[in-house]
Amino acid sequence: MLFHRIGFIVVVVYLLGMVSCVSSKKIIYLNDLADTTKGGLQNAQNVFETPIQKNDLLTIAVGGSNAEDLIALNSGSGAIPGASSVGSASKGIGYLVEADGKIQFPFLGRVQAEGLTRVQLEDTLSKRLKDYTKDPVVNVKFMNYGYTVLGEVSHPGRFEMENERTTILDALGMAGDLTILGKRNDILVVREVDGKRQFGRMDLLSKNIFKSPYFYLKTNDVVYVEPVRSKFIARTGIPQYLGLIAAAFTLFLTILNFSK
């Protein structure tokens, strides 16, 4: 009878252990990268420049060889009063991309910005400012260039992008990586393009994420990590301590039976 009881307990402990364990292939990122030496990533997504959109806030600083001209160009005012600007001349002026996709720039008036990349807008302004100053050099940066990470990550929140080549992996790293409860094969990215929302899903377990148009994030993207279905069990703390509790319970029953 004793051995039957012990055997039954061992089976129960084994089954509980199976429930609490997760296959490593469901956790390890990019676990199908064995064939990368065969050129499997040759078609990886390389386009990462973010086009300017409505409501973006751009820092624009103008440099050149004539200091007097630069004072006016970096003042946020000039021939066209009421420019949409914030900030200071030392850091560049922040210009809002308005509902018509344009910015209001000193001396130039309304300049199309929406749809252009940062570099393209720099080139456009540099060419047009040659009539107002000598050897103009324009530097454009995003002031509101960031993304949001929500769901099963260690540190959800809003993060600022340091450059335009920010990937989904960078974003999750900034958020402290996924928790053990995060669904790694179904990451949702919400993106707004031309006033319409797009939804993309990515599998962190596969190398195919490098080919996804959502691999490189764009400003104001929202990354959401869904929980696995067993989240409600995990929140009780059972998975962390299930093995220890089962082992202690087994030992207790064994000693109890031997003492009889």
PDB file of C-alpha atoms in Angstrom, residues 14-253:
ATOM      1  CA  TYR A  14       5.468  14.731 -12.499  1.00  0.00           C
ATOM      2  CA  LEU A  15       2.211  15.894 -14.074  1.00  0.00           C
ATOM      3  CA  LEU A  16       2.256  19.136 -12.093  1.00  0.00           C
ATOM      4  CA  GLY A  17       5.815  19.702 -13.192  1.00  0.00           C
ATOM      5  CA  MET A  18       4.767  19.232 -16.802  1.00  0.00           C
ATOM      6  CA  VAL A  19       2.081  21.876 -16.368  1.00  0.00           C
ATOM      7  CA  SER A  20       4.501  24.375 -14.841  1.00  0.00           C
ATOM      8  CA  CYS A  21       7.225  23.892 -17.434  1.00  0.00           C
ATOM      9  CA  VAL A  22       7.373  25.735 -20.765  1.00  0.00           C
ATOM     10  CA  SER A  23       9.146  24.463 -23.850  1.00  0.00           C
ATOM     11  CA  SER A  24      12.368  26.406 -24.468  1.00  0.00           C
ATOM     12  CA  LYS A  25      11.375  26.855 -28.111  1.00  0.00           C
ATOM     13  CA  LYS A  26       8.482  28.976 -26.935  1.00  0.00           C
ATOM     14  CA  ILE A  27      10.859  31.287 -25.061  1.00  0.00           C
ATOM     15  CA  ILE A  28      14.114  31.499 -27.045  1.00  0.00           C
ATOM     16  CA  TYR A  29      14.073  34.315 -29.584  1.00  0.00           C
ATOM     17  CA  LEU A  30      14.996  33.588 -33.231  1.00  0.00           C
ATOM     18  CA  ASN A  31      15.328  29.881 -32.512  1.00  0.00           C
ATOM     19  CA  ASP A  32      15.170  29.030 -36.229  1.00  0.00           C
ATOM     20  CA  LEU A  33      18.365  30.869 -37.214  1.00  0.00           C
ATOM     21  CA  ALA A  34      20.351  27.713 -37.997  1.00  0.00           C
ATOM     22  CA  ASP A  35      20.338  28.401 -41.747  1.00  0.00           C
ATOM     23  CA  THR A  36      21.538  32.013 -41.741  1.00  0.00           C
ATOM     24  CA  THR A  37      24.815  31.017 -43.384  1.00  0.00           C
ATOM     25  CA  LYS A  38      22.797  29.998 -46.443  1.00  0.00           C
ATOM     26  CA  GLY A  39      21.679  33.548 -47.055  1.00  0.00           C
ATOM     27  CA  GLY A  40      18.305  33.222 -45.429  1.00  0.00           C
ATOM     28  CA  LEU A  41      18.387  36.872 -44.330  1.00  0.00           C
ATOM     29  CA  GLN A  42      19.416  38.438 -47.628  1.00  0.00           C
ATOM     30  CA  ASN A  43      16.003  40.001 -48.080  1.00  0.00           C
ATOM     31  CA  ALA A  44      15.938  41.570 -44.627  1.00  0.00           C
ATOM     32  CA  GLN A  45      14.035  44.825 -44.301  1.00  0.00           C
ATOM     33  CA  ASN A  46      16.457  47.748 -44.756  1.00  0.00           C
ATOM     34  CA  VAL A  47      14.055  50.682 -45.042  1.00  0.00           C
ATOM     35  CA  PHE A  48      13.959  52.455 -41.702  1.00  0.00           C
ATOM     36  CA  GLU A  49      13.763  56.178 -42.386  1.00  0.00           C
ATOM     37  CA  THR A  50      10.599  57.589 -40.881  1.00  0.00           C
ATOM     38  CA  PRO A  51       8.540  59.941 -43.062  1.00  0.00           C
ATOM     39  CA  ILE A  52       7.318  63.126 -41.427  1.00  0.00           C
ATOM     40  CA  GLN A  53       3.642  63.065 -40.450  1.00  0.00           C
ATOM     41  CA  LYS A  54       0.993  65.548 -39.359  1.00  0.00           C
ATOM     42  CA  ASN A  55       1.371  66.703 -35.735  1.00  0.00           C
ATOM     43  CA  ASP A  56       5.084  65.878 -35.679  1.00  0.00           C
ATOM     44  CA  LEU A  57       7.184  68.462 -33.870  1.00  0.00           C
ATOM     45  CA  LEU A  58      10.470  69.126 -35.660  1.00  0.00           C
ATOM     46  CA  THR A  59      13.556  70.846 -34.341  1.00  0.00           C
ATOM     47  CA  ILE A  60      15.069  72.888 -37.179  1.00  0.00           C
ATOM     48  CA  ALA A  61      18.400  74.680 -36.783  1.00  0.00           C
ATOM     49  CA  VAL A  62      20.014  76.700 -39.572  1.00  0.00           C
ATOM     50  CA  GLY A  63      23.750  77.231 -39.830  1.00  0.00           C
ATOM     51  CA  GLY A  64      25.847  79.184 -42.314  1.00  0.00           C
ATOM     52  CA  SER A  65      28.578  81.770 -42.805  1.00  0.00           C
ATOM     53  CA  ASN A  66      26.531  84.917 -42.071  1.00  0.00           C
ATOM     54  CA  ALA A  67      25.796  85.221 -38.359  1.00  0.00           C
ATOM     55  CA  GLU A  68      23.331  88.094 -38.758  1.00  0.00           C
ATOM     56  CA  ASP A  69      21.120  86.101 -41.124  1.00  0.00           C
ATOM     57  CA  LEU A  70      21.157  83.107 -38.824  1.00  0.00           C
ATOM     58  CA  ILE A  71      19.754  85.085 -35.905  1.00  0.00           C
ATOM     59  CA  ALA A  72      16.586  85.788 -37.876  1.00  0.00           C
ATOM     60  CA  LEU A  73      16.328  82.307 -39.372  1.00  0.00           C
ATOM     61  CA  ASN A  74      16.649  80.652 -35.980  1.00  0.00           C
ATOM     62  CA  SER A  75      14.308  83.036 -34.175  1.00  0.00           C
ATOM     63  CA  GLY A  76      11.059  81.295 -35.046  1.00  0.00           C
ATOM     64  CA  SER A  77       9.811  84.547 -36.551  1.00  0.00           C
ATOM     65  CA  GLY A  78      10.935  86.694 -39.483  1.00  0.00           C
ATOM     66  CA  ALA A  79       9.075  87.802 -42.589  1.00  0.00           C
ATOM     67  CA  ILE A  80       6.187  85.458 -41.798  1.00  0.00           C
ATOM     68  CA  PRO A  81       4.832  86.269 -38.297  1.00  0.00           C
ATOM     69  CA  GLY A  82       3.188  83.733 -36.029  1.00  0.00           C
ATOM     70  CA  ALA A  83       5.356  80.727 -36.936  1.00  0.00           C
ATOM     71  CA  SER A  84       4.307  77.585 -35.081  1.00  0.00           C
ATOM     72  CA  SER A  85       7.397  77.289 -32.931  1.00  0.00           C
ATOM     73  CA  VAL A  86       8.628  76.498 -29.451  1.00  0.00           C
ATOM     74  CA  GLY A  87      12.084  76.288 -27.903  1.00  0.00           C
ATOM     75  CA  SER A  88      15.163  78.484 -28.165  1.00  0.00           C
ATOM     76  CA  ALA A  89      17.584  79.453 -30.908  1.00  0.00           C
ATOM     77  CA  SER A  90      20.466  77.623 -29.211  1.00  0.00           C
ATOM     78  CA  LYS A  91      18.664  74.308 -29.539  1.00  0.00           C
ATOM     79  CA  GLY A  92      16.836  75.026 -32.752  1.00  0.00           C
ATOM     80  CA  ILE A  93      13.178  75.931 -33.092  1.00  0.00           C
ATOM     81  CA  GLY A  94      10.406  73.354 -32.849  1.00  0.00           C
ATOM     82  CA  TYR A  95       7.987  73.563 -35.775  1.00  0.00           C
ATOM     83  CA  LEU A  96       4.635  71.803 -35.755  1.00  0.00           C
ATOM     84  CA  VAL A  97       3.584  69.925 -38.890  1.00  0.00           C
ATOM     85  CA  GLU A  98       0.062  71.251 -39.212  1.00  0.00           C
ATOM     86  CA  ALA A  99      -3.121  69.694 -40.563  1.00  0.00           C
ATOM     87  CA  ASP A 100      -2.195  70.520 -44.170  1.00  0.00           C
ATOM     88  CA  GLY A 101       1.164  68.759 -43.790  1.00  0.00           C
ATOM     89  CA  LYS A 102       3.179  71.987 -43.846  1.00  0.00           C
ATOM     90  CA  ILE A 103       5.327  73.982 -41.448  1.00  0.00           C
ATOM     91  CA  GLN A 104       5.466  77.756 -41.208  1.00  0.00           C
ATOM     92  CA  PHE A 105       9.114  78.758 -41.657  1.00  0.00           C
ATOM     93  CA  PRO A 106      10.672  82.238 -41.414  1.00  0.00           C
ATOM     94  CA  PHE A 107      11.038  83.987 -44.794  1.00  0.00           C
ATOM     95  CA  LEU A 108       9.914  80.875 -46.705  1.00  0.00           C
ATOM     96  CA  GLY A 109       6.319  80.773 -45.550  1.00  0.00           C
ATOM     97  CA  ARG A 110       4.531  77.448 -45.621  1.00  0.00           C
ATOM     98  CA  VAL A 111       6.801  74.545 -46.545  1.00  0.00           C
ATOM     99  CA  GLN A 112       5.621  71.011 -47.288  1.00  0.00           C
ATOM    100  CA  ALA A 113       6.995  68.572 -44.698  1.00  0.00           C
ATOM    101  CA  GLU A 114       4.570  65.658 -44.504  1.00  0.00           C
ATOM    102  CA  GLY A 115       5.726  62.648 -46.498  1.00  0.00           C
ATOM    103  CA  LEU A 116       9.358  63.759 -46.599  1.00  0.00           C
ATOM    104  CA  THR A 117      12.107  62.118 -44.587  1.00  0.00           C
ATOM    105  CA  ARG A 118      14.197  64.200 -42.233  1.00  0.00           C
ATOM    106  CA  VAL A 119      17.069  64.295 -44.763  1.00  0.00           C
ATOM    107  CA  GLN A 120      14.767  65.290 -47.612  1.00  0.00           C
ATOM    108  CA  LEU A 121      13.370  68.219 -45.627  1.00  0.00           C
ATOM    109  CA  GLU A 122      16.916  69.326 -44.782  1.00  0.00           C
ATOM    110  CA  ASP A 123      17.779  69.324 -48.466  1.00  0.00           C
ATOM    111  CA  THR A 124      14.602  71.242 -49.397  1.00  0.00           C
ATOM    112  CA  LEU A 125      15.178  73.973 -46.818  1.00  0.00           C
ATOM    113  CA  SER A 126      18.879  74.289 -47.638  1.00  0.00           C
ATOM    114  CA  LYS A 127      18.118  74.933 -51.311  1.00  0.00           C
ATOM    115  CA  ARG A 128      15.383  77.474 -50.635  1.00  0.00           C
ATOM    116  CA  LEU A 129      17.385  79.347 -47.979  1.00  0.00           C
ATOM    117  CA  LYS A 130      20.222  80.123 -50.407  1.00  0.00           C
ATOM    118  CA  ASP A 131      18.319  83.279 -51.350  1.00  0.00           C
ATOM    119  CA  TYR A 132      18.369  84.462 -47.722  1.00  0.00           C
ATOM    120  CA  THR A 133      21.793  83.493 -46.379  1.00  0.00           C
ATOM    121  CA  LYS A 134      25.156  82.291 -47.627  1.00  0.00           C
ATOM    122  CA  ASP A 135      26.045  78.573 -47.508  1.00  0.00           C
ATOM    123  CA  PRO A 136      23.017  77.464 -45.446  1.00  0.00           C
ATOM    124  CA  VAL A 137      23.237  74.192 -43.529  1.00  0.00           C
ATOM    125  CA  VAL A 138      20.000  72.839 -42.077  1.00  0.00           C
ATOM    126  CA  ASN A 139      19.639  70.250 -39.334  1.00  0.00           C
ATOM    127  CA  VAL A 140      16.226  68.663 -38.725  1.00  0.00           C
ATOM    128  CA  LYS A 141      15.370  66.368 -35.828  1.00  0.00           C
ATOM    129  CA  PHE A 142      12.183  64.940 -34.373  1.00  0.00           C
ATOM    130  CA  MET A 143      11.199  66.398 -31.011  1.00  0.00           C
ATOM    131  CA  ASN A 144       8.383  63.918 -30.371  1.00  0.00           C
ATOM    132  CA  TYR A 145      10.166  60.877 -31.808  1.00  0.00           C
ATOM    133  CA  GLY A 146       9.164  57.980 -29.614  1.00  0.00           C
ATOM    134  CA  TYR A 147       7.108  54.835 -29.150  1.00  0.00           C
ATOM    135  CA  THR A 148       5.036  53.132 -26.472  1.00  0.00           C
ATOM    136  CA  VAL A 149       5.418  49.574 -25.136  1.00  0.00           C
ATOM    137  CA  LEU A 150       2.521  47.995 -23.238  1.00  0.00           C
ATOM    138  CA  GLY A 151       1.571  44.592 -21.889  1.00  0.00           C
ATOM    139  CA  GLU A 152       3.744  41.787 -20.536  1.00  0.00           C
ATOM    140  CA  VAL A 153       7.092  43.597 -20.333  1.00  0.00           C
ATOM    141  CA  SER A 154       9.115  44.478 -17.267  1.00  0.00           C
ATOM    142  CA  HIS A 155       8.847  48.258 -17.667  1.00  0.00           C
ATOM    143  CA  PRO A 156       5.942  49.375 -19.874  1.00  0.00           C
ATOM    144  CA  GLY A 157       5.809  53.026 -20.852  1.00  0.00           C
ATOM    145  CA  ARG A 158       6.659  55.720 -23.382  1.00  0.00           C
ATOM    146  CA  PHE A 159      10.238  55.782 -24.688  1.00  0.00           C
ATOM    147  CA  GLU A 160      12.130  58.308 -26.804  1.00  0.00           C
ATOM    148  CA  MET A 161      13.985  57.140 -29.900  1.00  0.00           C
ATOM    149  CA  GLU A 162      17.647  58.135 -30.010  1.00  0.00           C
ATOM    150  CA  ASN A 163      17.854  57.556 -33.764  1.00  0.00           C
ATOM    151  CA  GLU A 164      15.744  56.509 -36.736  1.00  0.00           C
ATOM    152  CA  ARG A 165      17.073  52.960 -36.781  1.00  0.00           C
ATOM    153  CA  THR A 166      15.152  51.722 -33.756  1.00  0.00           C
ATOM    154  CA  THR A 167      13.992  48.124 -34.068  1.00  0.00           C
ATOM    155  CA  ILE A 168      11.317  46.115 -32.301  1.00  0.00           C
ATOM    156  CA  LEU A 169      14.135  44.380 -30.395  1.00  0.00           C
ATOM    157  CA  ASP A 170      15.534  47.746 -29.255  1.00  0.00           C
ATOM    158  CA  ALA A 171      12.081  48.757 -28.057  1.00  0.00           C
ATOM    159  CA  LEU A 172      11.525  45.589 -26.053  1.00  0.00           C
ATOM    160  CA  GLY A 173      15.033  45.886 -24.614  1.00  0.00           C
ATOM    161  CA  MET A 174      14.292  49.429 -23.419  1.00  0.00           C
ATOM    162  CA  ALA A 175      11.150  48.087 -21.761  1.00  0.00           C
ATOM    163  CA  GLY A 176      13.153  45.487 -19.841  1.00  0.00           C
ATOM    164  CA  ASP A 177      12.275  42.577 -22.166  1.00  0.00           C
ATOM    165  CA  LEU A 178       9.185  40.386 -22.024  1.00  0.00           C
ATOM    166  CA  THR A 179       8.171  38.740 -18.801  1.00  0.00           C
ATOM    167  CA  ILE A 180       7.963  34.950 -18.758  1.00  0.00           C
ATOM    168  CA  LEU A 181       4.230  35.396 -19.346  1.00  0.00           C
ATOM    169  CA  GLY A 182       4.593  37.411 -22.558  1.00  0.00           C
ATOM    170  CA  LYS A 183       3.430  35.824 -25.812  1.00  0.00           C
ATOM    171  CA  ARG A 184       6.608  35.858 -27.888  1.00  0.00           C
ATOM    172  CA  ASN A 185       5.123  34.631 -31.155  1.00  0.00           C
ATOM    173  CA  ASP A 186       2.438  37.285 -31.531  1.00  0.00           C
ATOM    174  CA  ILE A 187       3.715  40.818 -30.832  1.00  0.00           C
ATOM    175  CA  LEU A 188       1.282  43.507 -31.966  1.00  0.00           C
ATOM    176  CA  VAL A 189       2.478  46.809 -33.477  1.00  0.00           C
ATOM    177  CA  VAL A 190      -0.081  49.592 -33.972  1.00  0.00           C
ATOM    178  CA  ARG A 191       0.959  52.282 -36.457  1.00  0.00           C
ATOM    179  CA  GLU A 192      -0.828  55.342 -37.799  1.00  0.00           C
ATOM    180  CA  VAL A 193      -0.260  56.162 -41.476  1.00  0.00           C
ATOM    181  CA  ASP A 194      -2.117  58.990 -43.247  1.00  0.00           C
ATOM    182  CA  GLY A 195      -4.646  59.157 -40.435  1.00  0.00           C
ATOM    183  CA  LYS A 196      -5.413  55.432 -40.599  1.00  0.00           C
ATOM    184  CA  ARG A 197      -4.278  52.782 -38.144  1.00  0.00           C
ATOM    185  CA  GLN A 198      -2.362  49.748 -39.344  1.00  0.00           C
ATOM    186  CA  PHE A 199      -1.827  46.569 -37.354  1.00  0.00           C
ATOM    187  CA  GLY A 200       1.148  44.259 -37.731  1.00  0.00           C
ATOM    188  CA  ARG A 201       2.009  41.101 -35.846  1.00  0.00           C
ATOM    189  CA  MET A 202       5.506  39.726 -35.363  1.00  0.00           C
ATOM    190  CA  ASP A 203       6.957  36.431 -34.187  1.00  0.00           C
ATOM    191  CA  LEU A 204      10.055  36.921 -32.040  1.00  0.00           C
ATOM    192  CA  LEU A 205      10.788  33.209 -32.270  1.00  0.00           C
ATOM    193  CA  SER A 206      11.402  33.403 -36.018  1.00  0.00           C
ATOM    194  CA  LYS A 207      14.046  35.058 -38.170  1.00  0.00           C
ATOM    195  CA  ASN A 208      11.264  36.329 -40.417  1.00  0.00           C
ATOM    196  CA  ILE A 209      10.895  39.370 -38.168  1.00  0.00           C
ATOM    197  CA  PHE A 210      13.847  40.877 -40.054  1.00  0.00           C
ATOM    198  CA  LYS A 211      11.709  40.946 -43.204  1.00  0.00           C
ATOM    199  CA  SER A 212       8.732  42.603 -41.539  1.00  0.00           C
ATOM    200  CA  PRO A 213       7.857  46.239 -42.357  1.00  0.00           C
ATOM    201  CA  TYR A 214       7.298  46.630 -38.619  1.00  0.00           C
ATOM    202  CA  PHE A 215      10.804  45.505 -37.611  1.00  0.00           C
ATOM    203  CA  TYR A 216      11.988  49.125 -37.713  1.00  0.00           C
ATOM    204  CA  LEU A 217       9.686  51.219 -35.581  1.00  0.00           C
ATOM    205  CA  LYS A 218       8.279  54.580 -36.626  1.00  0.00           C
ATOM    206  CA  THR A 219       7.403  57.511 -34.442  1.00  0.00           C
ATOM    207  CA  ASN A 220       4.371  57.013 -32.198  1.00  0.00           C
ATOM    208  CA  ASP A 221       4.186  53.260 -32.828  1.00  0.00           C
ATOM    209  CA  VAL A 222       2.541  51.264 -30.040  1.00  0.00           C
ATOM    210  CA  VAL A 223       3.976  47.822 -29.225  1.00  0.00           C
ATOM    211  CA  TYR A 224       1.698  45.495 -27.268  1.00  0.00           C
ATOM    212  CA  VAL A 225       2.782  42.171 -25.766  1.00  0.00           C
ATOM    213  CA  GLU A 226      -0.143  39.873 -25.048  1.00  0.00           C
ATOM    214  CA  PRO A 227      -0.103  37.510 -22.041  1.00  0.00           C
ATOM    215  CA  VAL A 228      -0.139  33.776 -22.481  1.00  0.00           C
ATOM    216  CA  ARG A 229      -3.374  32.000 -21.528  1.00  0.00           C
ATOM    217  CA  SER A 230      -1.948  30.604 -18.294  1.00  0.00           C
ATOM    218  CA  LYS A 231      -1.388  34.108 -16.932  1.00  0.00           C
ATOM    219  CA  PHE A 232      -4.142  33.774 -14.331  1.00  0.00           C
ATOM    220  CA  ILE A 233      -2.388  30.713 -12.886  1.00  0.00           C
ATOM    221  CA  ALA A 234       1.006  32.357 -12.932  1.00  0.00           C
ATOM    222  CA  ARG A 235      -0.245  35.447 -11.123  1.00  0.00           C
ATOM    223  CA  THR A 236      -1.056  33.298  -8.097  1.00  0.00           C
ATOM    224  CA  GLY A 237       2.613  32.432  -7.752  1.00  0.00           C
ATOM    225  CA  ILE A 238       2.008  28.713  -8.292  1.00  0.00           C
ATOM    226  CA  PRO A 239       4.498  28.155 -11.144  1.00  0.00           C
ATOM    227  CA  GLN A 240       7.452  29.570  -9.208  1.00  0.00           C
ATOM    228  CA  TYR A 241       6.897  27.401  -6.166  1.00  0.00           C
ATOM    229  CA  LEU A 242       4.936  24.442  -7.492  1.00  0.00           C
ATOM    230  CA  GLY A 243       7.926  22.099  -7.712  1.00  0.00           C
ATOM    231  CA  LEU A 244       9.165  22.966  -4.217  1.00  0.00           C
ATOM    232  CA  ILE A 245       5.734  22.580  -2.657  1.00  0.00           C
ATOM    233  CA  ALA A 246       5.110  19.249  -4.392  1.00  0.00           C
ATOM    234  CA  ALA A 247       8.500  17.888  -3.305  1.00  0.00           C
ATOM    235  CA  ALA A 248       7.948  18.955   0.298  1.00  0.00           C
ATOM    236  CA  PHE A 249       4.473  17.446   0.307  1.00  0.00           C
ATOM    237  CA  THR A 250       5.808  14.172  -1.102  1.00  0.00           C
ATOM    238  CA  LEU A 251       8.520  14.026   1.547  1.00  0.00           C
ATOM    239  CA  PHE A 252       5.977  14.709   4.283  1.00  0.00           C
ATOM    240  CA  LEU A 253       3.671  11.886   3.176  1.00  0.00           C
TER     241      LEU A 253
END
